[in-house]
Coordinates of C-alpha atoms in Angstrom, one line a residue:
M299 CA 110.3 104.6 64.2
D300 CA 113.1 106.9 65.5
I301 CA 114.5 105.6 68.8
T302 CA 114.1 108.9 70.5
T303 CA 110.4 109.1 69.5
M304 CA 109.9 105.6 70.8
I305 CA 111.6 106.4 74.1
V306 CA 109.3 109.5 74.5
L307 CA 106.2 107.3 73.9
V308 CA 107.4 104.8 76.4
I309 CA 108.0 107.5 79.1
A310 CA 104.6 109.0 78.4
L311 CA 102.9 105.7 78.8
A312 CA 105.0 104.9 81.9
L313 CA 103.8 108.2 83.5
F314 CA 100.2 107.4 82.6
F315 CA 100.7 104.0 84.3
D316 CA 102.0 105.8 87.3
F317 CA 98.9 108.0 87.3
T318 CA 96.6 104.9 87.1
N319 CA 98.7 103.4 90.0
G320 CA 97.9 106.5 92.0
F321 CA 94.1 106.4 91.7
H322 CA 94.0 102.6 91.6
D323 CA 95.8 102.4 95.0
T324 CA 94.4 105.4 96.8
A325 CA 92.2 102.8 98.6
N326 CA 95.3 101.3 100.2
A327 CA 95.7 104.3 102.5
M328 CA 92.3 106.0 102.7
A329 CA 89.5 103.4 102.4
T330 CA 89.2 102.6 106.1
P331 CA 89.3 106.2 107.5
I332 CA 86.7 107.2 104.9
A333 CA 84.5 104.2 105.9
T334 CA 84.7 105.1 109.6
G335 CA 84.2 108.9 109.1
A336 CA 87.7 109.7 110.4
I337 CA 88.2 112.0 107.4
T338 CA 86.1 113.3 104.6
P339 CA 86.7 111.7 101.2
R340 CA 88.0 114.8 99.4
R341 CA 90.4 115.6 102.2
A342 CA 91.5 112.0 102.4
V343 CA 92.6 111.8 98.8
A344 CA 94.3 115.2 99.0
L345 CA 96.3 114.1 102.0
A346 CA 97.2 110.9 100.3
A347 CA 98.4 112.7 97.2
V348 CA 100.7 115.0 99.2
L349 CA 102.2 112.1 101.2
N350 CA 102.6 109.9 98.1
L351 CA 104.6 112.8 96.6
V352 CA 106.8 113.0 99.6
G353 CA 107.3 109.3 99.9
A354 CA 108.5 109.0 96.3
F355 CA 111.6 110.9 97.2
L356 CA 112.5 108.7 100.3
S357 CA 113.8 105.6 98.6
T358 CA 115.0 104.2 95.2
E359 CA 115.7 100.5 96.2
V360 CA 112.5 99.2 94.5
A361 CA 113.4 101.2 91.4
K362 CA 116.7 99.5 91.2
T363 CA 115.0 96.1 91.5
V364 CA 112.8 96.9 88.5
S365 CA 115.5 98.6 86.3
G366 CA 118.3 96.2 87.0
G367 CA 117.0 93.0 88.4
L368 CA 113.8 91.8 86.7
I369 CA 115.0 91.8 83.1
R370 CA 118.6 90.8 82.4
E371 CA 120.4 93.7 80.9
G372 CA 123.8 94.9 79.9
A373 CA 126.4 92.5 81.3
D374 CA 124.4 89.5 80.3
G375 CA 124.3 90.6 76.7
I376 CA 120.5 90.8 76.4
H377 CA 119.2 94.1 75.0
I378 CA 115.6 95.0 75.8
T379 CA 114.1 97.5 73.4
P380 CA 111.8 100.4 74.1
E381 CA 109.2 98.6 72.0
I382 CA 109.2 95.6 74.4
I383 CA 108.9 98.0 77.3
F384 CA 106.0 99.8 75.6
A385 CA 104.2 96.4 75.0
G386 CA 104.7 95.5 78.7
L387 CA 103.3 98.8 79.8
I388 CA 100.2 98.3 77.6
G389 CA 99.5 95.1 79.4
A390 CA 99.9 96.7 82.8
V391 CA 97.8 99.8 82.0
L392 CA 94.9 97.9 80.4
W393 CA 94.7 95.5 83.4
N394 CA 94.8 98.4 85.8
M395 CA 92.0 100.1 84.0
F396 CA 89.9 97.0 83.8
T397 CA 90.2 96.1 87.5
W398 CA 89.5 99.8 88.5
L399 CA 86.3 99.7 86.4
R400 CA 85.3 96.5 88.2
G401 CA 86.2 98.0 91.6
L402 CA 88.7 95.2 92.1
P403 CA 91.7 96.0 94.3
S404 CA 94.3 94.1 92.2
S405 CA 98.0 94.7 92.2
S406 CA 99.4 97.4 90.0
S407 CA 102.8 96.0 90.7
H408 CA 102.1 92.5 89.5
A409 CA 100.3 94.0 86.4
L410 CA 103.5 95.8 85.6
F411 CA 105.7 92.8 86.1
G412 CA 103.4 90.5 84.2
G413 CA 103.3 92.9 81.2
L414 CA 107.0 93.2 81.1
I415 CA 107.6 89.5 81.5
G416 CA 105.2 88.6 78.7
A417 CA 106.6 91.1 76.3
A418 CA 110.2 90.2 77.1
V419 CA 109.6 86.4 76.6
V420 CA 108.0 87.0 73.2
G421 CA 110.3 89.8 72.1
I422 CA 113.6 88.3 73.4
G423 CA 113.2 84.9 74.8
L424 CA 112.5 83.1 78.1
Y425 CA 116.1 83.5 79.1
S426 CA 115.7 87.3 79.3
V427 CA 113.7 87.1 82.5
N428 CA 115.6 86.9 85.8
F429 CA 113.2 84.4 87.5
A430 CA 115.3 84.3 90.6
T431 CA 114.5 87.9 91.2
V432 CA 110.9 87.4 90.3
V433 CA 110.6 84.6 92.9
S434 CA 112.6 86.3 95.7
K435 CA 111.4 89.9 95.4
V436 CA 108.0 89.6 93.8
I437 CA 106.3 86.2 94.3
L438 CA 107.4 85.3 97.8
P439 CA 106.6 88.8 99.2
A440 CA 103.2 88.6 97.5
V441 CA 102.4 85.4 99.4
A442 CA 104.0 86.4 102.7
A443 CA 103.2 90.1 103.1
P444 CA 99.3 89.8 103.2
L445 CA 99.5 86.9 105.6
I446 CA 101.9 88.8 107.9
A447 CA 99.9 92.0 107.7
G448 CA 96.7 90.2 108.3
A449 CA 98.1 88.4 111.4
A450 CA 99.5 91.6 112.7
A451 CA 96.2 93.5 112.2
W452 CA 94.3 90.6 113.9
L453 CA 96.6 90.8 116.9
C454 CA 96.5 94.6 117.1
T455 CA 92.7 94.6 116.9
R456 CA 92.4 92.1 119.7
I457 CA 94.8 94.1 121.8
A458 CA 93.0 97.4 121.0
Y459 CA 89.6 96.0 122.1
A460 CA 91.0 94.3 125.2
V461 CA 92.8 97.3 126.4
T462 CA 89.8 99.7 125.9
A463 CA 87.2 97.3 127.3
R464 CA 85.3 98.6 130.4
R465 CA 82.9 96.9 132.7
D466 CA 80.5 98.2 135.4
T467 CA 82.1 97.9 138.8
D468 CA 78.8 96.9 140.4
T469 CA 77.2 94.6 137.9
G470 CA 80.2 93.5 135.9
E471 CA 78.3 94.1 132.7
K472 CA 80.2 95.3 129.7
L473 CA 79.9 99.0 129.0
K474 CA 79.5 100.4 125.6
Q475 CA 82.7 102.0 124.4
G476 CA 82.9 104.6 121.6
R477 CA 86.6 104.3 121.2
G478 CA 86.5 107.6 119.3
G479 CA 90.2 108.2 119.9
F480 CA 91.0 105.5 117.3
R481 CA 89.2 107.7 114.7
I482 CA 91.8 110.4 115.4
G483 CA 94.6 107.9 115.3
Q484 CA 93.4 106.7 111.9
V485 CA 94.3 110.0 110.3
F486 CA 97.9 109.4 111.4
T487 CA 98.1 105.7 110.5
S488 CA 96.5 106.3 107.1
S489 CA 98.9 109.1 106.4
L490 CA 101.8 106.7 107.2
V491 CA 100.3 104.2 104.7
A492 CA 100.2 106.9 102.0
L493 CA 103.8 107.8 102.7
A494 CA 104.8 104.2 102.6
H495 CA 102.9 103.7 99.3
G496 CA 105.0 106.5 97.8
T497 CA 108.2 104.9 98.9
N498 CA 107.3 101.6 97.1
D499 CA 104.9 102.1 94.2
A500 CA 106.3 105.3 92.7
Q501 CA 109.7 103.5 92.5
K502 CA 108.3 101.0 90.0
T503 CA 107.7 103.6 87.3
M504 CA 111.0 105.2 88.1
G505 CA 112.5 101.8 87.4
I506 CA 110.7 101.5 84.1
V507 CA 111.8 104.9 82.8
T508 CA 115.3 104.1 83.9
L509 CA 115.1 100.8 82.0
V510 CA 114.0 102.4 78.8
L511 CA 116.8 105.0 79.1
I512 CA 119.3 102.2 79.5
A513 CA 117.7 100.3 76.6
G514 CA 118.0 103.4 74.4
G515 CA 121.7 104.0 75.3
L516 CA 121.0 107.2 77.2
Q517 CA 122.0 105.8 80.6
A518 CA 124.7 103.4 81.8
P519 CA 123.5 99.9 82.9
G520 CA 123.3 99.3 86.6
T521 CA 122.7 103.0 87.5
G522 CA 119.7 104.3 89.4
P523 CA 117.0 106.8 88.4
Q524 CA 118.0 110.3 87.5
A525 CA 116.7 113.3 89.4
W526 CA 114.2 114.4 86.7
V527 CA 112.8 110.8 86.6
I528 CA 112.2 110.8 90.4
V529 CA 110.4 114.2 90.2
T530 CA 108.2 113.4 87.3
C531 CA 107.2 110.0 88.6
A532 CA 106.5 111.4 92.0
L533 CA 104.2 114.1 90.5
A534 CA 102.4 111.5 88.3
I535 CA 101.5 109.2 91.2
A536 CA 100.5 112.1 93.4
L537 CA 98.1 113.5 90.7
G538 CA 96.6 110.0 90.2
T539 CA 96.1 109.6 93.9
Y540 CA 94.3 113.0 94.1
A541 CA 92.0 111.8 91.3
G542 CA 90.7 109.2 93.8
G543 CA 90.0 105.5 92.9
W544 CA 86.5 105.7 94.4
R545 CA 85.3 102.3 93.1
I546 CA 88.2 100.5 94.8
I547 CA 87.9 102.7 97.9
R548 CA 84.3 101.4 98.2
T549 CA 85.4 97.8 97.9
V550 CA 88.2 97.9 100.4
G551 CA 86.5 100.3 102.9
T552 CA 83.2 98.7 103.2
G553 CA 83.0 95.7 100.9
L554 CA 85.2 93.3 102.8
T555 CA 84.0 93.9 106.4
E556 CA 82.3 96.4 108.6
V557 CA 85.2 98.7 109.7
R558 CA 85.2 100.4 113.0
P559 CA 87.9 102.9 114.1
A560 CA 89.9 100.5 116.2
Q561 CA 90.0 98.0 113.3
G562 CA 91.0 100.7 110.8
F563 CA 93.7 101.9 113.1
S564 CA 95.1 98.4 113.5
S565 CA 94.9 97.5 109.8
E566 CA 96.6 100.7 108.7
A567 CA 99.4 100.4 111.2
S568 CA 100.1 96.9 110.1
T569 CA 100.0 97.8 106.4
A570 CA 102.4 100.7 106.9
A571 CA 104.9 98.6 108.8
A572 CA 104.9 95.8 106.1
I573 CA 105.3 98.3 103.2
L574 CA 108.1 100.3 104.8
A575 CA 110.0 97.2 105.7
S576 CA 109.6 95.9 102.1
S577 CA 110.7 99.2 100.6
H578 CA 113.9 99.2 102.7
L579 CA 114.7 95.6 101.5
G580 CA 114.0 96.5 97.8
F581 CA 110.9 94.2 97.6
A582 CA 108.5 95.3 95.0
L583 CA 105.5 94.7 97.2
S584 CA 101.8 94.9 96.3
T585 CA 100.4 97.5 98.7
T586 CA 96.9 96.4 97.6
Q587 CA 97.4 92.8 98.7
V588 CA 98.9 94.0 102.1
T589 CA 96.0 96.4 102.7
S590 CA 93.3 93.8 101.8
G591 CA 95.0 91.2 104.1
A592 CA 95.2 93.7 106.9
V593 CA 91.5 94.7 106.6
I594 CA 90.5 91.0 106.7
G595 CA 92.7 90.4 109.7
S596 CA 91.2 93.3 111.5
G597 CA 87.7 92.0 110.7
L598 CA 88.6 88.6 112.2
G599 CA 90.0 90.3 115.2
R600 CA 86.8 92.0 116.3
R601 CA 84.1 89.7 117.7
G602 CA 80.8 89.9 116.0
T603 CA 82.2 91.2 112.7
T604 CA 81.5 89.2 109.5
V605 CA 84.1 89.1 106.8
R606 CA 82.4 89.1 103.4
W607 CA 84.3 86.0 102.0
G608 CA 82.6 86.3 98.6
T609 CA 84.2 89.7 98.1
A610 CA 87.5 88.4 99.5
G611 CA 87.4 85.5 97.1
R612 CA 86.8 87.8 94.2
I613 CA 89.8 89.9 95.2
A614 CA 92.0 86.8 95.6
L615 CA 91.0 85.6 92.2
G616 CA 92.0 89.0 90.8
W617 CA 95.4 88.6 92.5
L618 CA 95.9 85.2 90.9
L619 CA 94.9 86.5 87.4
T620 CA 96.8 89.8 87.5
L621 CA 100.3 88.7 86.5
P622 CA 99.3 86.1 83.9
A623 CA 96.6 88.3 82.4
A624 CA 98.9 91.3 82.0
A625 CA 101.6 88.9 80.7
V626 CA 99.3 87.7 77.9
V627 CA 98.3 91.2 76.9
G628 CA 102.0 92.3 76.9
A629 CA 103.0 89.2 74.9
V630 CA 100.2 89.9 72.3
A631 CA 101.3 93.6 72.1
A632 CA 104.9 92.5 71.6
L633 CA 103.9 90.2 68.7
I634 CA 102.0 92.9 67.0
M635 CA 104.8 95.5 67.5
A636 CA 107.3 93.1 65.9
L637 CA 105.6 94.2 62.6
G638 CA 107.5 97.5 63.0
M639 CA 106.0 100.9 62.7
P640 CA 102.5 99.6 61.7
G641 CA 102.5 97.4 64.7
V642 CA 103.4 100.2 67.1
V643 CA 100.6 102.3 65.6
I644 CA 98.1 99.4 65.9
V645 CA 99.0 98.7 69.6
A646 CA 98.9 102.4 70.5
V647 CA 95.5 103.0 68.8
V648 CA 93.9 99.9 70.2
G649 CA 95.2 100.6 73.7
L650 CA 94.1 104.2 73.6
G651 CA 90.7 103.2 72.4
A652 CA 90.3 100.6 75.1
I653 CA 91.3 103.1 77.8
A654 CA 88.8 105.7 76.5
W655 CA 86.0 103.1 76.3
M656 CA 86.6 102.1 80.0
F657 CA 86.4 105.8 81.0
V658 CA 83.0 106.0 79.1
L659 CA 81.7 102.9 80.9
N660 CA 82.8 104.4 84.3
N661 CA 80.8 107.6 83.6
R662 CA 77.6 105.7 83.0
Q663 CA 77.6 104.6 86.6
K664 CA 79.9 107.0 88.3
V665 CA 81.3 106.5 91.8
G666 CA 82.6 109.6 93.5
H667 CA 83.2 111.2 96.9
H668 CA 79.4 111.7 97.2
N669 CA 78.4 108.0 97.0
V670 CA 81.6 106.1 97.7
V671 CA 80.3 104.5 101.0
E672 CA 76.8 103.7 99.9
V673 CA 77.2 99.9 100.1
D674 CA 74.6 97.4 101.4
G675 CA 75.3 96.1 104.8
A676 CA 77.9 98.7 105.6
A677 CA 75.6 101.3 107.2
D678 CA 76.8 100.5 110.7
A679 CA 80.4 101.1 109.7
V680 CA 79.9 104.5 108.3
S681 CA 79.4 107.6 110.3
F682 CA 80.1 110.9 108.6
P683 CA 79.6 114.2 110.4
Q684 CA 76.8 116.2 109.0
K685 CA 77.1 119.9 108.3
R686 CA 74.7 122.0 110.4
P687 CA 72.4 124.3 108.5
R688 CA 73.6 127.9 108.7
R689 CA 71.4 130.3 110.8
L690 CA 70.0 133.1 108.8
K691 CA 69.3 136.6 110.0
G692 CA 66.2 136.8 112.0
G693 CA 66.5 133.4 113.6
T694 CA 65.3 131.3 110.7
R695 CA 67.2 128.4 109.2

């Protein structure tokens, strides 16, 4: 296949991955404010889409980590091909689609890295992967960030409830507090998470597109993403965010714990702080893992709240499986693509068929803005304002 055609195919698949990243990770920013009724589902995803778009222009440090640090390139004499990148993207996209269908908030970042690593090991060799970068900027942040965000959310939640606690001056009994101000604050903290998500996750696709341009000889090794790459990747993740990953929003917003406004405010503030710090340092962080850790931490921080450890365990299992599962798919795709043009066609057709089939399965039991919060046991956490019926002429309703 002509190198230019292959590069175009890789860029198209990379942008589709960026799109899946958007709707897969919408829950990171908007699950808790939707669960508490701070903002309506449609407005939430629209706001997240705009802020993801803006955030994508604020930093390129993570893009440089992906394009120049994960796979050895250029000076080390190892040449990664567009075919290998295509195989890696297939692994990432298929895992993203599978976990989305299951409502599992797995890491799009680790799916991408796993797919690339598996394809590179099969297509080039074990020595092609810079494992020092993988450990320092992928694995260690993956372990530390959810724990740090969870601890911060626990502390913030305890402080929020302690500061706002009120007691009757005569009897000393605890008064019921609505803490409605936190619901307003959630709109701002969730917006900050969406902005932070754009600064981190959009960069990964920019890094992939830059990597394939370097591999095709269209860009010098060691250089960052070009302007058109930044713009197209920003638009792709924004459109994906607007599509709304309703299944994963349901899991994060109401499947882990009953979320109240003070908890949501605390978890979102902690998530945003962790992601922004990681973007500044060039860490390719999983915003999904940070968000889930923060939600669990906020649940533990409020007395009387039960964390659904069964759901948390299922999510943790998904975290553990993401990188190796995507790596296996990427490796198999690379093996098939080694056949040449027929292999490329086989991988593309099978991959497209699998994606289409998962969309069909999704439509059989569709989750959307109208039923995203209908989860057993979460009724107390959800309080959406109801529209009043319009008064007709003559005084009737």
